[in-house]
PDB file of C-alpha atoms in Angstrom:
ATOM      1  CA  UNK A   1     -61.188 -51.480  91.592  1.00 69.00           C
ATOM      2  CA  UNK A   2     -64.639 -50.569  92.286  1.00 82.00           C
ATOM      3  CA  UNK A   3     -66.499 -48.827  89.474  1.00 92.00           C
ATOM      4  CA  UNK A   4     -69.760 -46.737  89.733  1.00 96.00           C
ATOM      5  CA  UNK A   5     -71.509 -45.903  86.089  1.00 97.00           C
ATOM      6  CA  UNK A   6     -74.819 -43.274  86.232  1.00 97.00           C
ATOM      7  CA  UNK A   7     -75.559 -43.297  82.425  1.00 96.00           C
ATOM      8  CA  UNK A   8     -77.792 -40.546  82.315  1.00 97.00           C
ATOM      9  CA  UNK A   9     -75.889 -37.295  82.479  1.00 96.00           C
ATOM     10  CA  UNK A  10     -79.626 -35.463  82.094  1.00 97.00           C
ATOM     11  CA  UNK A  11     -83.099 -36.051  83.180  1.00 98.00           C
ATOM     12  CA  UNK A  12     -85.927 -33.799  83.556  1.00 98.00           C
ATOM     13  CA  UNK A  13     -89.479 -34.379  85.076  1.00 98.00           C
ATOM     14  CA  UNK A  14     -92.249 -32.421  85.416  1.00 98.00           C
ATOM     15  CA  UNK A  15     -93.391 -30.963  88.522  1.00 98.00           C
ATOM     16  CA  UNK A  16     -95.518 -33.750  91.045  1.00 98.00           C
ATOM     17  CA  UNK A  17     -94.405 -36.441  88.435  1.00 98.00           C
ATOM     18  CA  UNK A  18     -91.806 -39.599  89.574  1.00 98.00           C
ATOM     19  CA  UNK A  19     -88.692 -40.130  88.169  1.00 98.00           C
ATOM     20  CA  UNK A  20     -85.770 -42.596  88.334  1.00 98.00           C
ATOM     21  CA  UNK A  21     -82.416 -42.169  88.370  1.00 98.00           C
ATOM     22  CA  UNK A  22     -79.994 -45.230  87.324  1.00 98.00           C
ATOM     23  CA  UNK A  23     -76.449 -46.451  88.732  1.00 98.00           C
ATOM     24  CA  UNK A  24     -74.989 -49.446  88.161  1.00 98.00           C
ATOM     25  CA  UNK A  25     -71.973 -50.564  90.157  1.00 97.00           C
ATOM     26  CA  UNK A  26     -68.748 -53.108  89.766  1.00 96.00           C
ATOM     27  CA  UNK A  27     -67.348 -54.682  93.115  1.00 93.00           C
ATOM     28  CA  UNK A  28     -66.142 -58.036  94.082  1.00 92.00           C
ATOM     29  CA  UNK A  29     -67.541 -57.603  97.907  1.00 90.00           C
ATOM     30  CA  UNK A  30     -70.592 -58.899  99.143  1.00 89.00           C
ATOM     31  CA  UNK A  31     -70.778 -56.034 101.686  1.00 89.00           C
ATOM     32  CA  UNK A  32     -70.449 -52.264 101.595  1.00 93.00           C
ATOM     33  CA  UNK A  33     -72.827 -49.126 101.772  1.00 94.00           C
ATOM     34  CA  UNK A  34     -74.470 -47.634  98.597  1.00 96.00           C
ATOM     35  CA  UNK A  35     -75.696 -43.601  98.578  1.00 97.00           C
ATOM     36  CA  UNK A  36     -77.555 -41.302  96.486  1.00 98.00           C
ATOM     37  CA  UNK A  37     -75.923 -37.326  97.598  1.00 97.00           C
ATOM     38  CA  UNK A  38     -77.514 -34.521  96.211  1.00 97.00           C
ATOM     39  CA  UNK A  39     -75.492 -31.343  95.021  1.00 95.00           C
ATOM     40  CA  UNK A  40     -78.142 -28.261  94.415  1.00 92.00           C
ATOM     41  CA  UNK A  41     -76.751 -25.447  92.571  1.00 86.00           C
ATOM     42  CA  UNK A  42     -75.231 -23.476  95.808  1.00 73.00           C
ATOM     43  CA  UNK A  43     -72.743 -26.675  95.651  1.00 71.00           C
ATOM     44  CA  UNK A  44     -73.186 -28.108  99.298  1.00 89.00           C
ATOM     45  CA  UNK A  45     -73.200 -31.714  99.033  1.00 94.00           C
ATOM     46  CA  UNK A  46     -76.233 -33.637 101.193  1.00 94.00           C
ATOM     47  CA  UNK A  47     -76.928 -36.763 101.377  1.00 96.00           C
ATOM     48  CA  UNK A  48     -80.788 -38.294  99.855  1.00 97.00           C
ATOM     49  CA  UNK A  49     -80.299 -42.360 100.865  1.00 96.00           C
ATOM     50  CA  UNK A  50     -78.152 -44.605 101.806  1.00 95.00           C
ATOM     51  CA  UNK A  51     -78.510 -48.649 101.640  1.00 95.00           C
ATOM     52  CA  UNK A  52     -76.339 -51.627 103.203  1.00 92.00           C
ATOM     53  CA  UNK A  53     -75.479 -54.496 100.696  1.00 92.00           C
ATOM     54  CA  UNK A  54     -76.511 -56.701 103.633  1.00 90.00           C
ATOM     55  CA  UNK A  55     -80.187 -55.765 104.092  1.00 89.00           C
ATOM     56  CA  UNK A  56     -82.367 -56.774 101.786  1.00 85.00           C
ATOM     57  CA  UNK A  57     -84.899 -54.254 102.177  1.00 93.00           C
ATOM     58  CA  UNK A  58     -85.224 -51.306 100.236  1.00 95.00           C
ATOM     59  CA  UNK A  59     -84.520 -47.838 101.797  1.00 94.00           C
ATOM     60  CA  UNK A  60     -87.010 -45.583 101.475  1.00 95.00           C
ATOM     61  CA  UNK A  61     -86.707 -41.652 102.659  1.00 94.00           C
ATOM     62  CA  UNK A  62     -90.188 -39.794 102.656  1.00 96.00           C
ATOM     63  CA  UNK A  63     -90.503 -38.993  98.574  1.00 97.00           C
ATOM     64  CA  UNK A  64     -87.118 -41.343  98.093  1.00 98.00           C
ATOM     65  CA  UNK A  65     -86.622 -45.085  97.777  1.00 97.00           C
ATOM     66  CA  UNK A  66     -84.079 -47.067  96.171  1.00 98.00           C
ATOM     67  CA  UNK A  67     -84.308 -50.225  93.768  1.00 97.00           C
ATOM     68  CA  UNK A  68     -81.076 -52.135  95.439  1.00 97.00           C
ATOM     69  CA  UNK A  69     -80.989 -55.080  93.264  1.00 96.00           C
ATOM     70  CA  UNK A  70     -77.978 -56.923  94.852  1.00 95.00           C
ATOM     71  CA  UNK A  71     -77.276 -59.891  91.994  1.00 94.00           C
ATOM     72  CA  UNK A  72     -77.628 -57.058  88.902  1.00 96.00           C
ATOM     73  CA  UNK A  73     -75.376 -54.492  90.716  1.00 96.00           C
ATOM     74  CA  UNK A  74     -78.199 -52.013  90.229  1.00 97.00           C
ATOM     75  CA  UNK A  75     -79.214 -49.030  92.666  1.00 97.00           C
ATOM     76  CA  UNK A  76     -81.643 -46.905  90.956  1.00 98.00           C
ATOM     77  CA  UNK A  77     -83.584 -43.941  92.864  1.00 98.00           C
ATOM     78  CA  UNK A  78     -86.866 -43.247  92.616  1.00 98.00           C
ATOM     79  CA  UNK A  79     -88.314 -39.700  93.195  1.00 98.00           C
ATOM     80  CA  UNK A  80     -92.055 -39.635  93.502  1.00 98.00           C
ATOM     81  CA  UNK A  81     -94.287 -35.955  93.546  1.00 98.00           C
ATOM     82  CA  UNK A  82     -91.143 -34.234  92.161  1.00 98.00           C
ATOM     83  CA  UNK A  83     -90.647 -30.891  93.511  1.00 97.00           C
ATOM     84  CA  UNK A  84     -88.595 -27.356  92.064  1.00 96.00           C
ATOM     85  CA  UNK A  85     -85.951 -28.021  95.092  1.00 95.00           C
ATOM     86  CA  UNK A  86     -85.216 -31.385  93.844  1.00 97.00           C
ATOM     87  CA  UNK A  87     -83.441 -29.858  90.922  1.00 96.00           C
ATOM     88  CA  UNK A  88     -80.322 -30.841  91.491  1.00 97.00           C
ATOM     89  CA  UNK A  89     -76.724 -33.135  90.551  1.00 97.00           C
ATOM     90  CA  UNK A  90     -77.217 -36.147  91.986  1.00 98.00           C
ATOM     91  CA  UNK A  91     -74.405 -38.704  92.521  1.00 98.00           C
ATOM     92  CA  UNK A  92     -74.632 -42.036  93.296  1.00 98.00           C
ATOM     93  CA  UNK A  93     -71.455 -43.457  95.649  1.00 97.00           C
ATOM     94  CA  UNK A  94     -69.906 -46.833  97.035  1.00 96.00           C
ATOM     95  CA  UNK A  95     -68.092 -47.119 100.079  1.00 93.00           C
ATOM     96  CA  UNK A  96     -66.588 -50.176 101.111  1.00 88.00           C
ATOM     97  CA  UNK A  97     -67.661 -51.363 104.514  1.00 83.00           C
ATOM     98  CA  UNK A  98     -63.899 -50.103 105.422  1.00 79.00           C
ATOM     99  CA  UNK A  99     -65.313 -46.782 105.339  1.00 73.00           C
ATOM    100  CA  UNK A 100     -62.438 -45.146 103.988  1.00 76.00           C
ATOM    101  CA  UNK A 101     -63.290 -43.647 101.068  1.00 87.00           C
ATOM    102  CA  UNK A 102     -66.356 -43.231  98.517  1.00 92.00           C
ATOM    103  CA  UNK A 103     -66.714 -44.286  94.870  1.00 94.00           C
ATOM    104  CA  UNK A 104     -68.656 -41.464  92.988  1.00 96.00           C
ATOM    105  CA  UNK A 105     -70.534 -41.936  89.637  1.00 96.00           C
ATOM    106  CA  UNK A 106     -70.369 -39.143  86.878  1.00 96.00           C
ATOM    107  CA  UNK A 107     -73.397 -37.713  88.092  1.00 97.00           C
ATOM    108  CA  UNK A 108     -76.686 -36.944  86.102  1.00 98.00           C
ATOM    109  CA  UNK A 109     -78.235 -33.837  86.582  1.00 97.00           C
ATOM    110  CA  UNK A 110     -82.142 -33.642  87.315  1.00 98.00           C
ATOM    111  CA  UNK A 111     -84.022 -30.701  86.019  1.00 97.00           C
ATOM    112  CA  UNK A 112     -87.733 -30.449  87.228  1.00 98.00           C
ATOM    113  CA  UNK A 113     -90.285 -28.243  85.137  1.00 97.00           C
ATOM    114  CA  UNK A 114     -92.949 -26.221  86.668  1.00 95.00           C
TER     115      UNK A 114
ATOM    116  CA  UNK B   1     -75.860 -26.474 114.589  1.00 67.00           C
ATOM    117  CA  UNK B   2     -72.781 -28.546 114.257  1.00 65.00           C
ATOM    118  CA  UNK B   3     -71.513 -28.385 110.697  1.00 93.00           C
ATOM    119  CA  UNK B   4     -68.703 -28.357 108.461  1.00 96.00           C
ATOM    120  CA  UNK B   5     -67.428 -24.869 107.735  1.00 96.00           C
ATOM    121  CA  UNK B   6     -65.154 -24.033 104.325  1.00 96.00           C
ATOM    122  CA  UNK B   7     -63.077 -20.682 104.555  1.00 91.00           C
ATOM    123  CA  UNK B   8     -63.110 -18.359 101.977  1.00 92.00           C
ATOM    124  CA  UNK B   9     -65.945 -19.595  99.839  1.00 94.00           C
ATOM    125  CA  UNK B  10     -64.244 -17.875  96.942  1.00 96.00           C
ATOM    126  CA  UNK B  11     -60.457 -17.707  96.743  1.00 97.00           C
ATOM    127  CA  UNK B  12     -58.462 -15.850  93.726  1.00 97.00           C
ATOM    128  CA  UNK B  13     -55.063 -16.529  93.505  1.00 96.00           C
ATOM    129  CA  UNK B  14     -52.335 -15.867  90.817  1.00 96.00           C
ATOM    130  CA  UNK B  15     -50.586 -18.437  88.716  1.00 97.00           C
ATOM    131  CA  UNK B  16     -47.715 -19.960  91.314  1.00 96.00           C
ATOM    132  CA  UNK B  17     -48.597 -18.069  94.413  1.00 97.00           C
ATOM    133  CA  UNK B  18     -48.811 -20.475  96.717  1.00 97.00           C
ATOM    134  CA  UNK B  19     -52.710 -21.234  98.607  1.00 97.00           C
ATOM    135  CA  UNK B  20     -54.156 -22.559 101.548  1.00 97.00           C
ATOM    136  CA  UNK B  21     -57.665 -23.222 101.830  1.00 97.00           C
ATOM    137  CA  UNK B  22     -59.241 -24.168 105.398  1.00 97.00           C
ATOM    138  CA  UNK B  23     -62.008 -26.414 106.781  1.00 97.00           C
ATOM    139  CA  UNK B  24     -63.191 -26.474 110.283  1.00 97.00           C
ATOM    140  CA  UNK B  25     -66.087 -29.410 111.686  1.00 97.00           C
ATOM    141  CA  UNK B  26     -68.039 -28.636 115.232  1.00 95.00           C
ATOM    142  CA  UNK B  27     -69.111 -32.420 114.748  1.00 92.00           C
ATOM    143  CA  UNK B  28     -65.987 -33.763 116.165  1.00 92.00           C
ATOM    144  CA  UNK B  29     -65.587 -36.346 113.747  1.00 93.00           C
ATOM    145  CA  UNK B  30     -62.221 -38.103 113.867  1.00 92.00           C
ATOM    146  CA  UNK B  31     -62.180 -38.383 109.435  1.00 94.00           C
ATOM    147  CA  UNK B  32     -61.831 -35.568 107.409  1.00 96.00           C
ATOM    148  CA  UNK B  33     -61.310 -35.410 103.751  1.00 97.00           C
ATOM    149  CA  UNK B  34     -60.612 -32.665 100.611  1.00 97.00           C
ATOM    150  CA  UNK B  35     -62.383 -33.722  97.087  1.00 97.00           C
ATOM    151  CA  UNK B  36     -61.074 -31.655  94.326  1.00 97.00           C
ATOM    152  CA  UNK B  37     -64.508 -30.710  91.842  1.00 95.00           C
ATOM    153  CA  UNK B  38     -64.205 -29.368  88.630  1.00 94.00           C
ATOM    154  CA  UNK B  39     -67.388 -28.644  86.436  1.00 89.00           C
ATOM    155  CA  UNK B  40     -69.736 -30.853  85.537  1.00 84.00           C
ATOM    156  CA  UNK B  41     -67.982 -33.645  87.510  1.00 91.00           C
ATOM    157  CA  UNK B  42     -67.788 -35.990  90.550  1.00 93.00           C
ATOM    158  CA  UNK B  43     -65.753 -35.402  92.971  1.00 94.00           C
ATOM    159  CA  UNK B  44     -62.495 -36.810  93.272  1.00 95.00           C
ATOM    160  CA  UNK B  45     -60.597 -37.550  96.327  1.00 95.00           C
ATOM    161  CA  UNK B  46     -56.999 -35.866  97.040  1.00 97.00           C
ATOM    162  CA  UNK B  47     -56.356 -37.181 100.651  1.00 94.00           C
ATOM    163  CA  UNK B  48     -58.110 -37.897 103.808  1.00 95.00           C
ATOM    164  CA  UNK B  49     -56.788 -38.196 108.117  1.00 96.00           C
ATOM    165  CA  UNK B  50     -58.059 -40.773 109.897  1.00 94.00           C
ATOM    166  CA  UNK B  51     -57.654 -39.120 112.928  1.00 93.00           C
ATOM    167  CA  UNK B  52     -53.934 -37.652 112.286  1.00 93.00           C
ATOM    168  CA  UNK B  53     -53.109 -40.573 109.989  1.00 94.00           C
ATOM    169  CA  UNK B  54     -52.561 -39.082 106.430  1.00 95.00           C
ATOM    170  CA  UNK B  55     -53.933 -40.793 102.996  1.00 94.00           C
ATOM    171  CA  UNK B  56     -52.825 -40.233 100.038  1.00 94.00           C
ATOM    172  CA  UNK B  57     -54.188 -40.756  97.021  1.00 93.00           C
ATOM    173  CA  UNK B  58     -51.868 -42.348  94.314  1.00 92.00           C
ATOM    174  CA  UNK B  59     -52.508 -39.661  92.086  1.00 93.00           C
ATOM    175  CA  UNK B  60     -52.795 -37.003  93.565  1.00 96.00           C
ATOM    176  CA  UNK B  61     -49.877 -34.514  92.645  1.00 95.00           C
ATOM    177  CA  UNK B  62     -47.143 -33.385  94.766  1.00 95.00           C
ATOM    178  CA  UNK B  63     -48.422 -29.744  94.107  1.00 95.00           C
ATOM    179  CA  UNK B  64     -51.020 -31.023  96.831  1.00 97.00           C
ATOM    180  CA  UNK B  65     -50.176 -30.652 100.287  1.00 97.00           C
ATOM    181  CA  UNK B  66     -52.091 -30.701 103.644  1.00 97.00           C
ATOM    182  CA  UNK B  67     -52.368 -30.284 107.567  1.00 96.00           C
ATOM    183  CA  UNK B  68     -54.300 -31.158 110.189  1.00 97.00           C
ATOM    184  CA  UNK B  69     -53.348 -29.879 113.540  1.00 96.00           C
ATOM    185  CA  UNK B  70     -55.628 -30.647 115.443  1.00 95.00           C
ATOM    186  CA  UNK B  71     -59.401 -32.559 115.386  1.00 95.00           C
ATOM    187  CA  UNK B  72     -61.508 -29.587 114.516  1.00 96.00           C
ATOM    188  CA  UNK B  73     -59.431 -28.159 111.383  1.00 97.00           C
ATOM    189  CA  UNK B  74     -57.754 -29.255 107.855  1.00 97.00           C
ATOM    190  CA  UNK B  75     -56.087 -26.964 105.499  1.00 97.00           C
ATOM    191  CA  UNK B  76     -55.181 -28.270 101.594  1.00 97.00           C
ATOM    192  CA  UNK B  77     -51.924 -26.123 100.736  1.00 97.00           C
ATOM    193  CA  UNK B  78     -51.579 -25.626  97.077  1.00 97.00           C
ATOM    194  CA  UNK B  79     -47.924 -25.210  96.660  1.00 97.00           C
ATOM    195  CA  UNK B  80     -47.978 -23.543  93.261  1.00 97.00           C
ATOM    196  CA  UNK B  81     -51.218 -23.362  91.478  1.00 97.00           C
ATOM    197  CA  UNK B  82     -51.697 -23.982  87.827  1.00 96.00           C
ATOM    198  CA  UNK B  83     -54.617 -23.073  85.505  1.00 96.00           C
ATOM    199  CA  UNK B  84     -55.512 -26.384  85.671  1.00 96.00           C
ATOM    200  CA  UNK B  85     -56.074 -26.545  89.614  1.00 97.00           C
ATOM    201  CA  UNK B  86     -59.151 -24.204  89.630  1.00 97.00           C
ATOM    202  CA  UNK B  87     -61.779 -25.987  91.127  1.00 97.00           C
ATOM    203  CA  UNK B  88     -64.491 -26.400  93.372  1.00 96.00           C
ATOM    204  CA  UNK B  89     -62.893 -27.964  96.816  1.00 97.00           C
ATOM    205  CA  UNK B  90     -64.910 -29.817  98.969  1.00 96.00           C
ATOM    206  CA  UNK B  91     -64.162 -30.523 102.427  1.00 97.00           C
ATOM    207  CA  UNK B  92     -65.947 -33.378 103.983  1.00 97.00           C
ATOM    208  CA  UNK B  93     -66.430 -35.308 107.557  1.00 96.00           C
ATOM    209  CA  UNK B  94     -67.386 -38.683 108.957  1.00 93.00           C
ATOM    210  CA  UNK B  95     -67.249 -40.201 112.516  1.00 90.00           C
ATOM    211  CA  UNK B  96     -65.705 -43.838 112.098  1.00 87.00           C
ATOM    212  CA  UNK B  97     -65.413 -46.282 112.787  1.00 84.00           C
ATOM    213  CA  UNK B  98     -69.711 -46.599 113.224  1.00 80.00           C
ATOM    214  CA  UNK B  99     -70.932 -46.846 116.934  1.00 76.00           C
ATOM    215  CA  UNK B 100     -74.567 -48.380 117.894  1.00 72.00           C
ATOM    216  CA  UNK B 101     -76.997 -45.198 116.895  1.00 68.00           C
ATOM    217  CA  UNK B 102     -74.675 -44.098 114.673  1.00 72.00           C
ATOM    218  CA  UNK B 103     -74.969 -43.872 110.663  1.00 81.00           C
ATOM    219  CA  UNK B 104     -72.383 -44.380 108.129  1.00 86.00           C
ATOM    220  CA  UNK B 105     -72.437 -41.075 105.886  1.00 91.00           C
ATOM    221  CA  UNK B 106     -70.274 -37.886 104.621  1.00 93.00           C
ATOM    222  CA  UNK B 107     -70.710 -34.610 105.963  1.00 94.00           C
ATOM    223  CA  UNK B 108     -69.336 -31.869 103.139  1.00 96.00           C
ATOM    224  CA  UNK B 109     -68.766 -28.326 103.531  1.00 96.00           C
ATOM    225  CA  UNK B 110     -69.923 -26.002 100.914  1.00 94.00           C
ATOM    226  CA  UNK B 111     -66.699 -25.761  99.630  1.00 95.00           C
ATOM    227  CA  UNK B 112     -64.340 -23.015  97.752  1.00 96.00           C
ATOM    228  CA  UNK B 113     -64.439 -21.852  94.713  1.00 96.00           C
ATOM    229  CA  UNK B 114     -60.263 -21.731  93.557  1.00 97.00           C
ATOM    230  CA  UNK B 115     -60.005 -19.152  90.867  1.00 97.00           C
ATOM    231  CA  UNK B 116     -56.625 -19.260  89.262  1.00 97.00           C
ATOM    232  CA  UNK B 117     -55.601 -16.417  87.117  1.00 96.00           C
TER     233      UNK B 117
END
C-alpha cells in the first residue's frame, strides 16, 4: 500500500521569508499525481500544487514550487515571500493515476510570524 | 460560482440518535466522496460513488451508511453515533475520468462539524 510520511508536524517562518515543507512517499508505480492541499483554520480544504510522476519538470504556482525528486520519493514545497494567509495545515497527497482515491500525509502545520 | 456545499456546518446530535449529514456540488462532477477528520489529523476516507457505483472502504464501520440519489447530492447517515464519531466531515468532488483541458484535483466542501453529546 502506498504510504505518504510529512515529518514535520510544525514549522513556522517569518513573514516575506521561504520555507519548505517535506513529504516523502512509498509506491511501487512509476505513474500517479502528487498534491500539496492547504486547510486554513475555517477548515475548507484547497488545493496549492499538484505534479504528474511523468513530467519531469517542476510545478511551480506563483509563490509555490515543488522539489519532485522522482528516484528519492521526495516532494517537498517551497513557499517563497511567506505571507499571514499562508498560515495554514498543509497536507501532502498521492493519487494513483486510477484516480480513485488520495493518500494523505499527517500533515504539518505552518505558522507564519509577523 | 460552482462549488461544493456542506449542510449544517455544525450538527449536535445525542449519543445513538441516528444523523444524516448532506453535500450538494453545482460542478456536476460524476465522483463524490465523505473523509471523516478528527483533530489534528488527515483526512481519512469512508466511501466514495463513482457515478452511482458505491466504495467502500475496508474499514470503515457499519455504523457508516450513505446515499446518493442523484448527481448533484450525497448524504453520510450515521446510524447510531458514538463519542468517538465526532468529527470534522468533509465532503469532496472530482470530474473523472480527466478530459483534454481538464485537471486532475479534489474539490472539498467546508465540511460539518459532528458534535456528539
Amino acid at each position: 500500500a502506498q504510504t505518504v510520511t510529512q515529518s514535520q508536524p510544525e514549522m513556522s517562518v517569518q513573514e516575506a521569508e521561504t520555507v519548505t515543507l517535506s513529504c516523502t512517499y512509498d509506491t511501487s508505480e512509476s505513474d500517479y499525481y502528487l498534491f500539496w492541499y492547504k486547510q486554513p483554520p475555517s477548515r475548507q480544504m484547497i488545493l496549492v500544487i499538484r505534479q504528474e510522476a511523468y513530467k519531469q519538470q517542476n510545478a511551480t504556482e506563483n509563490r509555490f514550487s515543488v522539489n519532485f525528486q522522482k528516484a528519492a520519493k521526495s516532494f517537498s514545497l517551497k513557499i517563497s515571500d511567506s505571507q499571514l494567509g499562508d498560515a495554514a495545515m498543509y497536507f501532502c497527497a498521492y493519487e494513483e493515476t486510477s484516480g480513485s482515491r488520495l493518500t494523505f500525509g499527517e500533515g504539518t502545520q505552518l505558522t507564519v510570524n509577523p | 460560482d460552482a462549488m461544493v456545499i456542506q449542510n449544517p456546518r455544525y450538527q449536535v446530535t445525542q449519543f445513538g440518535k441516528p444523523v444524516t449529514l448532506s453535500c450538494s456540488q453545482t460542478l456536476n462532477h460524476n465522483v463524490m466522496y465523505w473523509y471523516q477528520q478528527k483533530s489534528s489529523q488527515a483526512p481519512k476516507l469512508l466511501f466514495h460513488y463513482y457515478d452511482k457505483d458505491f466504495n467502500n472502504e475496508a474499514d470503515t464501520p457499519d455504523n457508516f451508511q450513505s446515499r446518493r440519489p442523484n448527481t448533484s447530492f450525497c448524504f453520510l447517515d450515521i446510524r447510531s453515533p458514538g463519542l468517538g464519531d465526532a468529527a470534522m466531515y468533509l465532503c469532496a468532488t472530482k470530474p473523472w475520468p480527466l478530459t483534454s483541458g481538464i485537471d486532475n484535483e479534489q474539490f472539498f466542501g467546508p465540511g460539518t462539524r459532528l458534535t456528539v453529546l
